[in-house]
PDB file of C-alpha atoms in Angstrom:
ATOM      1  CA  UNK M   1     114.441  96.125 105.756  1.00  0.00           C
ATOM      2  CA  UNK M   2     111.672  93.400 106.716  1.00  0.00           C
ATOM      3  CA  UNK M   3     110.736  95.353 109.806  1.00  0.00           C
ATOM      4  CA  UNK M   4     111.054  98.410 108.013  1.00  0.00           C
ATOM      5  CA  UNK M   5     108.414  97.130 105.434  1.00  0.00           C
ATOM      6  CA  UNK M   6     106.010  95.715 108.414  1.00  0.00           C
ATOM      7  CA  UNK M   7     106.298  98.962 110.318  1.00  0.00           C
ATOM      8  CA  UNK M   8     105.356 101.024 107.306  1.00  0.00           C
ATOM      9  CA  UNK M   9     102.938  99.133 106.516  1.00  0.00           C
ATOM     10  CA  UNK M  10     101.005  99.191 110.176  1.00  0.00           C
ATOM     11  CA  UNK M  11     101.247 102.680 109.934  1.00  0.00           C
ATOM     12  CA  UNK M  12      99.785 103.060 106.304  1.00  0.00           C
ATOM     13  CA  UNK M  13      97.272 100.786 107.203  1.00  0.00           C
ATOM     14  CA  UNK M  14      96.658 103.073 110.322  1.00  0.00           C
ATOM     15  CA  UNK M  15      95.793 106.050 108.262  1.00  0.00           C
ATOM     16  CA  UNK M  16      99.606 107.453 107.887  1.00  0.00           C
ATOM     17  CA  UNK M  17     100.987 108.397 104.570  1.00  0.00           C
ATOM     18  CA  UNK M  18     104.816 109.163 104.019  1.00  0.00           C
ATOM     19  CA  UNK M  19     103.327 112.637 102.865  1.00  0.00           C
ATOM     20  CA  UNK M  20     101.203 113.894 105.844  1.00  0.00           C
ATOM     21  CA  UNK M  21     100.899 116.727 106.973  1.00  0.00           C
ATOM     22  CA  UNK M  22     102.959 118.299 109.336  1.00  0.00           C
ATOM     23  CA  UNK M  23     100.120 117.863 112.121  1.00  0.00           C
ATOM     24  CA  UNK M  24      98.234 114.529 112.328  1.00  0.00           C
ATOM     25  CA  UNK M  25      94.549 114.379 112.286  1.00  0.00           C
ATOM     26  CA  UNK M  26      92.863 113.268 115.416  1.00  0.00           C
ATOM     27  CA  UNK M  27      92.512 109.611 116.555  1.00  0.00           C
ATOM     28  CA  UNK M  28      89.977 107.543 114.899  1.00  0.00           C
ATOM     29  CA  UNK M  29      87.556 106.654 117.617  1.00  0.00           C
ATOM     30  CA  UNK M  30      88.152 102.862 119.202  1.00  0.00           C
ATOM     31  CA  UNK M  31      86.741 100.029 117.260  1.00  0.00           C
ATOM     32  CA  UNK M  32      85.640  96.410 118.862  1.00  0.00           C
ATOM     33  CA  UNK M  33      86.855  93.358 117.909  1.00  0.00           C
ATOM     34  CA  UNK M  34      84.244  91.736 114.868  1.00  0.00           C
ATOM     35  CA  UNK M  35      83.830  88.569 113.215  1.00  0.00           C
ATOM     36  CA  UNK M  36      83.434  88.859 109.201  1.00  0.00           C
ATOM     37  CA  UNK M  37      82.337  85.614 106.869  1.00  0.00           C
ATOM     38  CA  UNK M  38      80.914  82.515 108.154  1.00  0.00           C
ATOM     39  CA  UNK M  39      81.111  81.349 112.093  1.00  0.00           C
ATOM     40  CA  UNK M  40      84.271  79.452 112.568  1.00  0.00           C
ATOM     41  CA  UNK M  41      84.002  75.774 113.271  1.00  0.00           C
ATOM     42  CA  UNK M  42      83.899  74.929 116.997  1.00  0.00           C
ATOM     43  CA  UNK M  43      87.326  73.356 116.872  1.00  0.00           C
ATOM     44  CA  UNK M  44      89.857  75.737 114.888  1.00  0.00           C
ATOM     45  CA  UNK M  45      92.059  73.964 113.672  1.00  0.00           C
ATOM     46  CA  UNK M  46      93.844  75.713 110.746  1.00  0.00           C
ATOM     47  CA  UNK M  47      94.748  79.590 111.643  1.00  0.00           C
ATOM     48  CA  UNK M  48      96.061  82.080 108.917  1.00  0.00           C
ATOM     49  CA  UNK M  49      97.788  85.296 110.595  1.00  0.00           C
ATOM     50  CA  UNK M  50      98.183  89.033 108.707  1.00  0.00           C
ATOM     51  CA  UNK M  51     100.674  90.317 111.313  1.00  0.00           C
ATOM     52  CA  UNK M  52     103.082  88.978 113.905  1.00  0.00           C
ATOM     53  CA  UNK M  53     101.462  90.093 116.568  1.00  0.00           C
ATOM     54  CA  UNK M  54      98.983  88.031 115.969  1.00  0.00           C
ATOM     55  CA  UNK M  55     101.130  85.094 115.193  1.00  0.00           C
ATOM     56  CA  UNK M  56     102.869  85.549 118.332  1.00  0.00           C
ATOM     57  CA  UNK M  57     100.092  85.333 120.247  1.00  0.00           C
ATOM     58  CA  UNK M  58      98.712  81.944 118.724  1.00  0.00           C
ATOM     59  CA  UNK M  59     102.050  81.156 119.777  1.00  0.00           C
ATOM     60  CA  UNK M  60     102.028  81.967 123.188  1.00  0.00           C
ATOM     61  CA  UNK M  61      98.909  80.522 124.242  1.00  0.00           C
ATOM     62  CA  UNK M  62     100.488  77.178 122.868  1.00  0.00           C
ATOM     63  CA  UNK M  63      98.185  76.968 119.879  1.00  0.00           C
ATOM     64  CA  UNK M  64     101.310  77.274 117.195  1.00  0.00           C
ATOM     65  CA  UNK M  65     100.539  73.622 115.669  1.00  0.00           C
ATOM     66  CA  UNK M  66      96.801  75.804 114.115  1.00  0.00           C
ATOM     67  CA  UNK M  67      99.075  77.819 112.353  1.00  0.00           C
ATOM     68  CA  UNK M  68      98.816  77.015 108.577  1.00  0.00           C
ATOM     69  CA  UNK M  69     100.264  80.250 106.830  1.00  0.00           C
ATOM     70  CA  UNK M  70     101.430  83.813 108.244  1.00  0.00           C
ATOM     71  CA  UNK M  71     102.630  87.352 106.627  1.00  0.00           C
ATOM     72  CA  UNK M  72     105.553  87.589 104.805  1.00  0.00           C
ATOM     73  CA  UNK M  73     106.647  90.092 107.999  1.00  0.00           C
ATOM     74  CA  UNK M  74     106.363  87.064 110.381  1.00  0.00           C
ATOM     75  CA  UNK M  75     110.002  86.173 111.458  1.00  0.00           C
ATOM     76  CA  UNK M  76     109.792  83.603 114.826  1.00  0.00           C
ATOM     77  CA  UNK M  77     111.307  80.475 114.011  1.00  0.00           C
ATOM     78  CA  UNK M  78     108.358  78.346 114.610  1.00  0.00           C
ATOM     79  CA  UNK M  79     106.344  79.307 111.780  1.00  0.00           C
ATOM     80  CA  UNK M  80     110.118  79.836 109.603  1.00  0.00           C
ATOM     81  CA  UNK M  81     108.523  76.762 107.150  1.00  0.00           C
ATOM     82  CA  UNK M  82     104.839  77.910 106.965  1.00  0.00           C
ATOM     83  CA  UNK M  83     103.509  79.256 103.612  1.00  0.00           C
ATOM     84  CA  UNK M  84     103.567  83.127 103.501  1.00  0.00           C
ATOM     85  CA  UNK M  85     100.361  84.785 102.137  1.00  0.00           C
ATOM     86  CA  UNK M  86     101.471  88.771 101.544  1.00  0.00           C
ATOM     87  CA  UNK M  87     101.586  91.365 103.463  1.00  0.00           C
ATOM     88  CA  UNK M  88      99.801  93.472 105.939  1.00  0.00           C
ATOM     89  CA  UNK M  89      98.067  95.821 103.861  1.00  0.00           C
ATOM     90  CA  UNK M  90      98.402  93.554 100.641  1.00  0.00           C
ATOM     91  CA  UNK M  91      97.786  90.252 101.611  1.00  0.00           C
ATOM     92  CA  UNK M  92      96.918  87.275  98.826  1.00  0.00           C
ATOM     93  CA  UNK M  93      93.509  86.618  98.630  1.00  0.00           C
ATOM     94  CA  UNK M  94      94.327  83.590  96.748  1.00  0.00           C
ATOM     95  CA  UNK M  95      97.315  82.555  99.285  1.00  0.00           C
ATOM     96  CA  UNK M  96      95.158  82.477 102.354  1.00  0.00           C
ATOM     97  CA  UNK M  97      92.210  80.417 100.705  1.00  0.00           C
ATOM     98  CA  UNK M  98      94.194  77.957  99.210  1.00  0.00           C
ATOM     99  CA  UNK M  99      95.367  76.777 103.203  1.00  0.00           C
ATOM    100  CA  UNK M 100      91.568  76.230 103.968  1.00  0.00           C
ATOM    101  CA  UNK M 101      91.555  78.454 106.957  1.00  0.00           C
ATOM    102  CA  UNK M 102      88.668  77.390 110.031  1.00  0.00           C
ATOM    103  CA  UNK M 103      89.583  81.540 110.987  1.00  0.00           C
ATOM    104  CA  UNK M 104      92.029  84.287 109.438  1.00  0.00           C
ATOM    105  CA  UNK M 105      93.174  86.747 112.328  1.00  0.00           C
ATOM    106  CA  UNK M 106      93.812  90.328 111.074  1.00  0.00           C
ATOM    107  CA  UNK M 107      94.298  93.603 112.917  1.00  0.00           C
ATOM    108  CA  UNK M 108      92.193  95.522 110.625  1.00  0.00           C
ATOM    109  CA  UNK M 109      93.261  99.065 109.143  1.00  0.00           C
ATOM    110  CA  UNK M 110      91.813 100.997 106.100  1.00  0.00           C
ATOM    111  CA  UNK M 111      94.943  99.853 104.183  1.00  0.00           C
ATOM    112  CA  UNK M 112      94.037  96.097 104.341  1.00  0.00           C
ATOM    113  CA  UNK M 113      89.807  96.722 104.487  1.00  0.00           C
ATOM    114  CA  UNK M 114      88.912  95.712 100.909  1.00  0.00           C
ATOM    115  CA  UNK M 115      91.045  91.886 100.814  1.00  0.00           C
ATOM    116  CA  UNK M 116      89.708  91.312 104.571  1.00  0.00           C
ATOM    117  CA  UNK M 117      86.370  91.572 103.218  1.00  0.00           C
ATOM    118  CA  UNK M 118      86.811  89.680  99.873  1.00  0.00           C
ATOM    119  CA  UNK M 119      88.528  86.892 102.034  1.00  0.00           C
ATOM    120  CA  UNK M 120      85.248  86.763 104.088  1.00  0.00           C
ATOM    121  CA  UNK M 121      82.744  87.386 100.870  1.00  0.00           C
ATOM    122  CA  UNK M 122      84.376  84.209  99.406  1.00  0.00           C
ATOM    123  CA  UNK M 123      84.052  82.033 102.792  1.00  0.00           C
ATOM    124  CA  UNK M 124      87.245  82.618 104.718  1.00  0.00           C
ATOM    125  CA  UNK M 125      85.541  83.322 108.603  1.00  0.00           C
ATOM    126  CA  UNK M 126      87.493  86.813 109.732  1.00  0.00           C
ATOM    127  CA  UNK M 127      88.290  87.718 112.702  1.00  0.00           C
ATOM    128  CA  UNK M 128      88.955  91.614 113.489  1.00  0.00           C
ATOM    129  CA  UNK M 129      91.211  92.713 116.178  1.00  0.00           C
ATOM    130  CA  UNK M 130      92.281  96.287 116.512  1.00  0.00           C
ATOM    131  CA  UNK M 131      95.560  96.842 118.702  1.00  0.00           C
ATOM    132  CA  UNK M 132      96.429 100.141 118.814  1.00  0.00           C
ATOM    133  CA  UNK M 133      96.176 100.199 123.108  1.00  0.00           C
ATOM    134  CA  UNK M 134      96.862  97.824 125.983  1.00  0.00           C
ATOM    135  CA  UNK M 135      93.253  97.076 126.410  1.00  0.00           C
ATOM    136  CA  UNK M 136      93.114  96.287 122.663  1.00  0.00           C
ATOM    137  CA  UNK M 137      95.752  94.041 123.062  1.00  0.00           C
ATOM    138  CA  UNK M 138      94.354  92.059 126.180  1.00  0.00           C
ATOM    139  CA  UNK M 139      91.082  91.920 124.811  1.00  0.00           C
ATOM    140  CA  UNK M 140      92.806  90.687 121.404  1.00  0.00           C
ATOM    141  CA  UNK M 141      94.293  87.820 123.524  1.00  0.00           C
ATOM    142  CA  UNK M 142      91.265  86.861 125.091  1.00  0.00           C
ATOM    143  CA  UNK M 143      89.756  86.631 122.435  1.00  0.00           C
ATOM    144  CA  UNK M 144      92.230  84.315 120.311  1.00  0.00           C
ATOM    145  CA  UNK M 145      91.793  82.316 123.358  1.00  0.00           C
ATOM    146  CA  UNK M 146      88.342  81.944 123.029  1.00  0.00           C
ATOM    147  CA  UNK M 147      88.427  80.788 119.880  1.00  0.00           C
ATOM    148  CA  UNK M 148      90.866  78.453 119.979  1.00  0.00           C
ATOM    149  CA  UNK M 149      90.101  76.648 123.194  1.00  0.00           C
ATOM    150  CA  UNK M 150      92.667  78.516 124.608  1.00  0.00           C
ATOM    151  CA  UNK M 151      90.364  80.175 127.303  1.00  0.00           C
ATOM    152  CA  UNK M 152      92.961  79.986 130.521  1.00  0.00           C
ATOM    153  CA  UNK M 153      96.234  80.323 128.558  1.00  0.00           C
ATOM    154  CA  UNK M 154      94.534  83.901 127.351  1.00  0.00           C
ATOM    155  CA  UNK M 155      93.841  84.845 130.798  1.00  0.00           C
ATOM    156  CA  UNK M 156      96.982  83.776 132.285  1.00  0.00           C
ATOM    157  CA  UNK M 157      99.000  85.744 129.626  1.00  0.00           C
ATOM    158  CA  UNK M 158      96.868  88.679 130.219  1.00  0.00           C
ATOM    159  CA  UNK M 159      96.947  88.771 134.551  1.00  0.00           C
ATOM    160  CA  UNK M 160     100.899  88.207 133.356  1.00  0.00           C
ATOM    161  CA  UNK M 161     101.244  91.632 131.206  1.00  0.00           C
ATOM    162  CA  UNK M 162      98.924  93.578 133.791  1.00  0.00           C
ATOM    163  CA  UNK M 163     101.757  92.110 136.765  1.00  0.00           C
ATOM    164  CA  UNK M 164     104.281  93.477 135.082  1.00  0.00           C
ATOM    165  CA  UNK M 165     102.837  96.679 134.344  1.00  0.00           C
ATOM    166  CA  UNK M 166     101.951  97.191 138.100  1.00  0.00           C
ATOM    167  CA  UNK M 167     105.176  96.412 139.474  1.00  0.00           C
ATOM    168  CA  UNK M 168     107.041  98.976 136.624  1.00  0.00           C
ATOM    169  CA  UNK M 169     104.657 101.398 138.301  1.00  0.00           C
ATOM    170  CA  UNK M 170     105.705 100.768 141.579  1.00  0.00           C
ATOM    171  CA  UNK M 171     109.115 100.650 140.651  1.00  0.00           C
ATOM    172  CA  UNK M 172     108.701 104.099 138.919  1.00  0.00           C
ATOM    173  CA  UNK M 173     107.529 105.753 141.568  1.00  0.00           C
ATOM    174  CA  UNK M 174     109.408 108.588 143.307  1.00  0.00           C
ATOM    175  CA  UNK M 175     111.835 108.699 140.262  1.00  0.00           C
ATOM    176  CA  UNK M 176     112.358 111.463 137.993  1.00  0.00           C
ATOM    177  CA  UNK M 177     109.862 111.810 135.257  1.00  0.00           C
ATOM    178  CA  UNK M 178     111.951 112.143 132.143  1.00  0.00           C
ATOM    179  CA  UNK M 179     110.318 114.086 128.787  1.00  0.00           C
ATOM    180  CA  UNK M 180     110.264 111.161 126.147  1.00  0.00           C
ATOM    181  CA  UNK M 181     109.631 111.191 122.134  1.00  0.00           C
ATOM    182  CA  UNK M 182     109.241 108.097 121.030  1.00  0.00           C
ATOM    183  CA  UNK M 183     110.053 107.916 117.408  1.00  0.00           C
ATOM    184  CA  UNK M 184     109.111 105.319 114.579  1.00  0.00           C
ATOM    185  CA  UNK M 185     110.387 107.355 112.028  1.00  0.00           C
ATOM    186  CA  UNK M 186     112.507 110.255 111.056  1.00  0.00           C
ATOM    187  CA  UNK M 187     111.270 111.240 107.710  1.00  0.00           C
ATOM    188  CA  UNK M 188     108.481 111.862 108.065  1.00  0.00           C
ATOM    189  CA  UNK M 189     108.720 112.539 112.253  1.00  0.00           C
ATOM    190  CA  UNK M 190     106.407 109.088 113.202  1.00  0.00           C
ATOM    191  CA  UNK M 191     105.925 109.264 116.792  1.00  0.00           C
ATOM    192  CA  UNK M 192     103.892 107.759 119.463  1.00  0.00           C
ATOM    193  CA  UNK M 193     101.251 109.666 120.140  1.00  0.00           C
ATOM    194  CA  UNK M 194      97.900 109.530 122.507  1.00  0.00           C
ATOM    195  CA  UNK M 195      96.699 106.257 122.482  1.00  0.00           C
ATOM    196  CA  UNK M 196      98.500 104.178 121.891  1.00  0.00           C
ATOM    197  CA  UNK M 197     100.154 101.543 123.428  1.00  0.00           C
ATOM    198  CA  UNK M 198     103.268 102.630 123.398  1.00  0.00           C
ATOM    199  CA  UNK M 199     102.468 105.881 125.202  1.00  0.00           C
ATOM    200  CA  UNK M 200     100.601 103.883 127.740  1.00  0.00           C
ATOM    201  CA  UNK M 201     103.298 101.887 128.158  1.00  0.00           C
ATOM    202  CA  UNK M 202     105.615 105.901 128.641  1.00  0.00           C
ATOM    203  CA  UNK M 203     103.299 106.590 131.729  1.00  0.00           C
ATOM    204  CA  UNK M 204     103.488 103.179 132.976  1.00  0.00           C
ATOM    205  CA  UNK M 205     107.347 103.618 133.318  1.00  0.00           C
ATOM    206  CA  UNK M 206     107.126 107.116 134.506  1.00  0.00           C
ATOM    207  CA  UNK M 207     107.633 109.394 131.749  1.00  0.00           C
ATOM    208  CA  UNK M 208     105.847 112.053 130.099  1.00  0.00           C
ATOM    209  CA  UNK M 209     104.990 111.735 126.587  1.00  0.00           C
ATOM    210  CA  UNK M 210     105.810 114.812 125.036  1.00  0.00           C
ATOM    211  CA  UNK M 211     104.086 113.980 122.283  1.00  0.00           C
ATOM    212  CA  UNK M 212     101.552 113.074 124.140  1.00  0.00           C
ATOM    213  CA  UNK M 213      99.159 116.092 122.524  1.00  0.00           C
ATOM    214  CA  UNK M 214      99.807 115.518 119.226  1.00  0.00           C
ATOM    215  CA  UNK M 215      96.144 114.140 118.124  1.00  0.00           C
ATOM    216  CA  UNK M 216      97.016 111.027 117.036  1.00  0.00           C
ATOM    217  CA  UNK M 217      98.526 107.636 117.956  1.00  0.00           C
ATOM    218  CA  UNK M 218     100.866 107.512 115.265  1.00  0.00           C
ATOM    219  CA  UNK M 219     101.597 111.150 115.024  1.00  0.00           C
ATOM    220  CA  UNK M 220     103.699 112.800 112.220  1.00  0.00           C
ATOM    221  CA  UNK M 221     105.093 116.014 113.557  1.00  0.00           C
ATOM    222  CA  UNK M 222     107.202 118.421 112.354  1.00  0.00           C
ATOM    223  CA  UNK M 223     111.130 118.924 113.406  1.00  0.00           C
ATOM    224  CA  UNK M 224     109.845 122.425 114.809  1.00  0.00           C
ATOM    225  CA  UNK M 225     106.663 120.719 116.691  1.00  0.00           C
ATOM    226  CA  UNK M 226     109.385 118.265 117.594  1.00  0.00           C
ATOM    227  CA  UNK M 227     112.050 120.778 119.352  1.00  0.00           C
ATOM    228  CA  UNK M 228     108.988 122.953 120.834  1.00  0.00           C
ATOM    229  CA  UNK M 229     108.136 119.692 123.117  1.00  0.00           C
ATOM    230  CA  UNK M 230     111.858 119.697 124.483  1.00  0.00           C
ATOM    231  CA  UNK M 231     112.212 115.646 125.092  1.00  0.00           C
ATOM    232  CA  UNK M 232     115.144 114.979 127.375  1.00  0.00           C
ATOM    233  CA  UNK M 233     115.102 111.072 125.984  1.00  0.00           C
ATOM    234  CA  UNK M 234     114.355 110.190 122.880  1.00  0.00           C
ATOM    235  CA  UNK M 235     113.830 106.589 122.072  1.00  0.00           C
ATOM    236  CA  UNK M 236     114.892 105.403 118.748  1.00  0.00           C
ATOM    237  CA  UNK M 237     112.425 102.732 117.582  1.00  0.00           C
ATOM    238  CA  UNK M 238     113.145 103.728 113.688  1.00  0.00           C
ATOM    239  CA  UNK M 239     114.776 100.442 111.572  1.00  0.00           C
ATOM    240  CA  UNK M 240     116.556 103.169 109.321  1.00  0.00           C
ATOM    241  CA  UNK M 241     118.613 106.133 109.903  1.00  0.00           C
ATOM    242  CA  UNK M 242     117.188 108.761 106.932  1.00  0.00           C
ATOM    243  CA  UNK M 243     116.432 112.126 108.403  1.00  0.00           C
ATOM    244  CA  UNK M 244     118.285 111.072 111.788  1.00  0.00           C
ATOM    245  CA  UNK M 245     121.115 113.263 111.267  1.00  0.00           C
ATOM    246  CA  UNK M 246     118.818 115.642 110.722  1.00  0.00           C
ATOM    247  CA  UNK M 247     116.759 115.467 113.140  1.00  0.00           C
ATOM    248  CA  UNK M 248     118.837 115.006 115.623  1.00  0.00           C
ATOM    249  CA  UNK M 249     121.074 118.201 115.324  1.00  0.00           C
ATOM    250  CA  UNK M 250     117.994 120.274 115.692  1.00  0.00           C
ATOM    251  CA  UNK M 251     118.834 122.770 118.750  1.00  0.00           C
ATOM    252  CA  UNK M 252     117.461 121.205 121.648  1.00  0.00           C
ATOM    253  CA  UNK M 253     117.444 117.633 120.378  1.00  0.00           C
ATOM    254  CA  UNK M 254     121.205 117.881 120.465  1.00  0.00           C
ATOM    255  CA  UNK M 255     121.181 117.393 124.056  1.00  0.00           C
ATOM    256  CA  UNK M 256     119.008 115.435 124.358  1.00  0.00           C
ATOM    257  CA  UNK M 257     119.802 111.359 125.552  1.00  0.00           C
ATOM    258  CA  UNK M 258     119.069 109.193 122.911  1.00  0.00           C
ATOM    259  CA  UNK M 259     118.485 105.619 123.073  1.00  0.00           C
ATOM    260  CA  UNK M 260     117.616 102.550 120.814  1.00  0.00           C
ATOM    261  CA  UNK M 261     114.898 100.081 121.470  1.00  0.00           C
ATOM    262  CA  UNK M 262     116.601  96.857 122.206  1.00  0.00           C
ATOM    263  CA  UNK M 263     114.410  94.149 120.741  1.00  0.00           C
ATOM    264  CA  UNK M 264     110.946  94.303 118.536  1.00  0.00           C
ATOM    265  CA  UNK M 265     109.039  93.496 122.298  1.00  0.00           C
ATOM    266  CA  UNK M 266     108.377  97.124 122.312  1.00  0.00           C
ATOM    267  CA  UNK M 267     107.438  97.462 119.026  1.00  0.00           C
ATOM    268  CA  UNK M 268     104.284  94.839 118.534  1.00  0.00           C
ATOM    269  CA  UNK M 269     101.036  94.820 120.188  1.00  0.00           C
ATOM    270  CA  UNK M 270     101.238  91.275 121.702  1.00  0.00           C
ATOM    271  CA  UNK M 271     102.422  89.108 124.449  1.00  0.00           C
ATOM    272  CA  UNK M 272     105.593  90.730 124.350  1.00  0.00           C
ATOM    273  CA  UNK M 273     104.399  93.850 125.642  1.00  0.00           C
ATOM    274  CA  UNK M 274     105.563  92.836 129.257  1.00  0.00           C
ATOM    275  CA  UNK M 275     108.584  92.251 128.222  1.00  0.00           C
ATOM    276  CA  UNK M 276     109.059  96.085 126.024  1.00  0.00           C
ATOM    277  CA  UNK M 277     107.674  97.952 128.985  1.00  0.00           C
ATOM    278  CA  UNK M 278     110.854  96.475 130.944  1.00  0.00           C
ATOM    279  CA  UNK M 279     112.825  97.124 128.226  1.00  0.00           C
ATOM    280  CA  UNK M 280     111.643 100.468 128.245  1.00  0.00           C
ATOM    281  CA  UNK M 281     111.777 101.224 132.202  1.00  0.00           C
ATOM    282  CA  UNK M 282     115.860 100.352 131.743  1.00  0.00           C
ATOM    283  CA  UNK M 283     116.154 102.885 129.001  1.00  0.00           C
ATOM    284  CA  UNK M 284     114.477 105.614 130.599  1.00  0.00           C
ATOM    285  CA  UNK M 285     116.050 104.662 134.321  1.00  0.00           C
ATOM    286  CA  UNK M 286     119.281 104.069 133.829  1.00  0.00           C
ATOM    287  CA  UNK M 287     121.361 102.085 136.948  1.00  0.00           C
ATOM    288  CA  UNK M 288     124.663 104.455 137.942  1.00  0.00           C
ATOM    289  CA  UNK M 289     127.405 103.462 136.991  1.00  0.00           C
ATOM    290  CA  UNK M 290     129.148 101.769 139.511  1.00  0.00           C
ATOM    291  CA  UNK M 291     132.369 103.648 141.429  1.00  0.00           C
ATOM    292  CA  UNK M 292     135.473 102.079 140.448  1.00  0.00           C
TER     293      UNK M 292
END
């Protein structure tokens, strides 16, 4: 249910409502990362996060012991005892400015705009970091890294996610390109669209998005824009099952092969991304089964 909440909630706070239409609108253009508030101190040493991510990415660039309070989403075991300050889209004004943050790290949406920008009218500095692509995410990085000292770590973890991306490219060549939906969602149909990282992440492993016109990174299609595309995988990165049934007897999705998303890698923009796109390559290309 906790990832349920946190995945809604990116995707409110992307622009998605339960009740879209049956066609999404098209993608907001790309925004750069911005500061908000006062300049951060030249030594951060307290760090509030508003989404994993985020958090895992302090983590990873072995700045963890900054970390003074996270979103109530946040689930590694190193911050398990930090204070929790709300939620993506609702997070406590009061929460975060009681730690005394030297920088607040958000991935900024228009569901969380208004407390970002309280939090930096009342002194809190703000750092914005959109992550809806690869680049996004890599730039986000470097950027964390920059601030906190971090500078080589950053650029390490970034030549480390572009490795692995090139050798899942190599490795994807000459193999069959499979039609994929990736699906966040089954009522309404959330899917990944063009854009975003996850459909970067598709081509990357060889396969063809067919949702890959749908207008929007976070597209909500209908079941009949849905069977029209003719997916031969789809990948099941939903946390519940409503509307599956559904969904999933609708002619031509019948036969389709579907598979489940085997960790949360694939699911946040972060350091993990390596590690989903592998993830991913081994749904979509199978090994034989060996002869008895």
């Amino acid at each position: 249910m906790k990832r349920l909440l946190l995945r809604l909630s990116l995707l409110l706070s992307l622009g998605l409502a339960t009740a879209a239409p049956a066609e999404s609108p098209a993608s907001p253009p790309a925004e750069a990362i911005r500061m908000l508030g006062p300049k951060p101190p030249a030594t951060v040493k307290r760090v509030v996060t508003l989404v994993p991510s985020l958090t895992e990415t302090v983590l990873a660039l072995g700045a963890g012991s900054t970390l003074v309070g996270v979103s109530r989403f946040d689930e590694a075991k190193e911050v398990a005892k930090l204070p929790r300050v709300g939620g993506f889209v609702n997070p406590s004004v009061e929460a975060v400015l009681r730690l005394k943050p030297d920088l607040v790290l958000v991935q900024p949406g228009p569901g969380n705009q208004r407390p970002v920008e309280t939090l930096a009218e009342l002194g809190a500095p703000v750092m914005l970091l959109p992550l809806r692509s690869v680049a996004d995410t890599e730039a986000a990085i470097e950027a964390v890294g920059a601030a906190l000292g971090k500078k080589k770590e950053a650029r390490a973890l970034v030549e480390r996610i572009e490795a692995t991306r090139a050798r899942i490219r190599q490795a994807a060549k000459g193999r069959p390109s499979p039609r994929v939906l990736l699906v966040y969602g089954f009522e309404p149909l959330v899917v990944a669209g063009p854009g975003s990282f996850a459909d970067e992440l598709l081509k990357d492993a060889g396969a063809l998005n067919v949702a890959g016109d749908a207008g929007s990174a976070y597209a909500v299609l209908s079941l009949e824009h849905a069977v029209r595309a003719r997916p031969e995988v789809v990948v099941d990165a939903a946390d519940v099952d409503t509307g599956k049934d559904k969904t999933r007897a609708a002619p031509g999705l019948d036969t389709a092969r579907w598979v489940d998303v085997p960790s949360l890698a694939l699911l946040q923009p972060g350091p993990s991304l390596a590690r989903g796109l592998e993830e991913l390559f081994t749904l979509l290309h199978p090994a034989p089964p060996r002869a008895p």
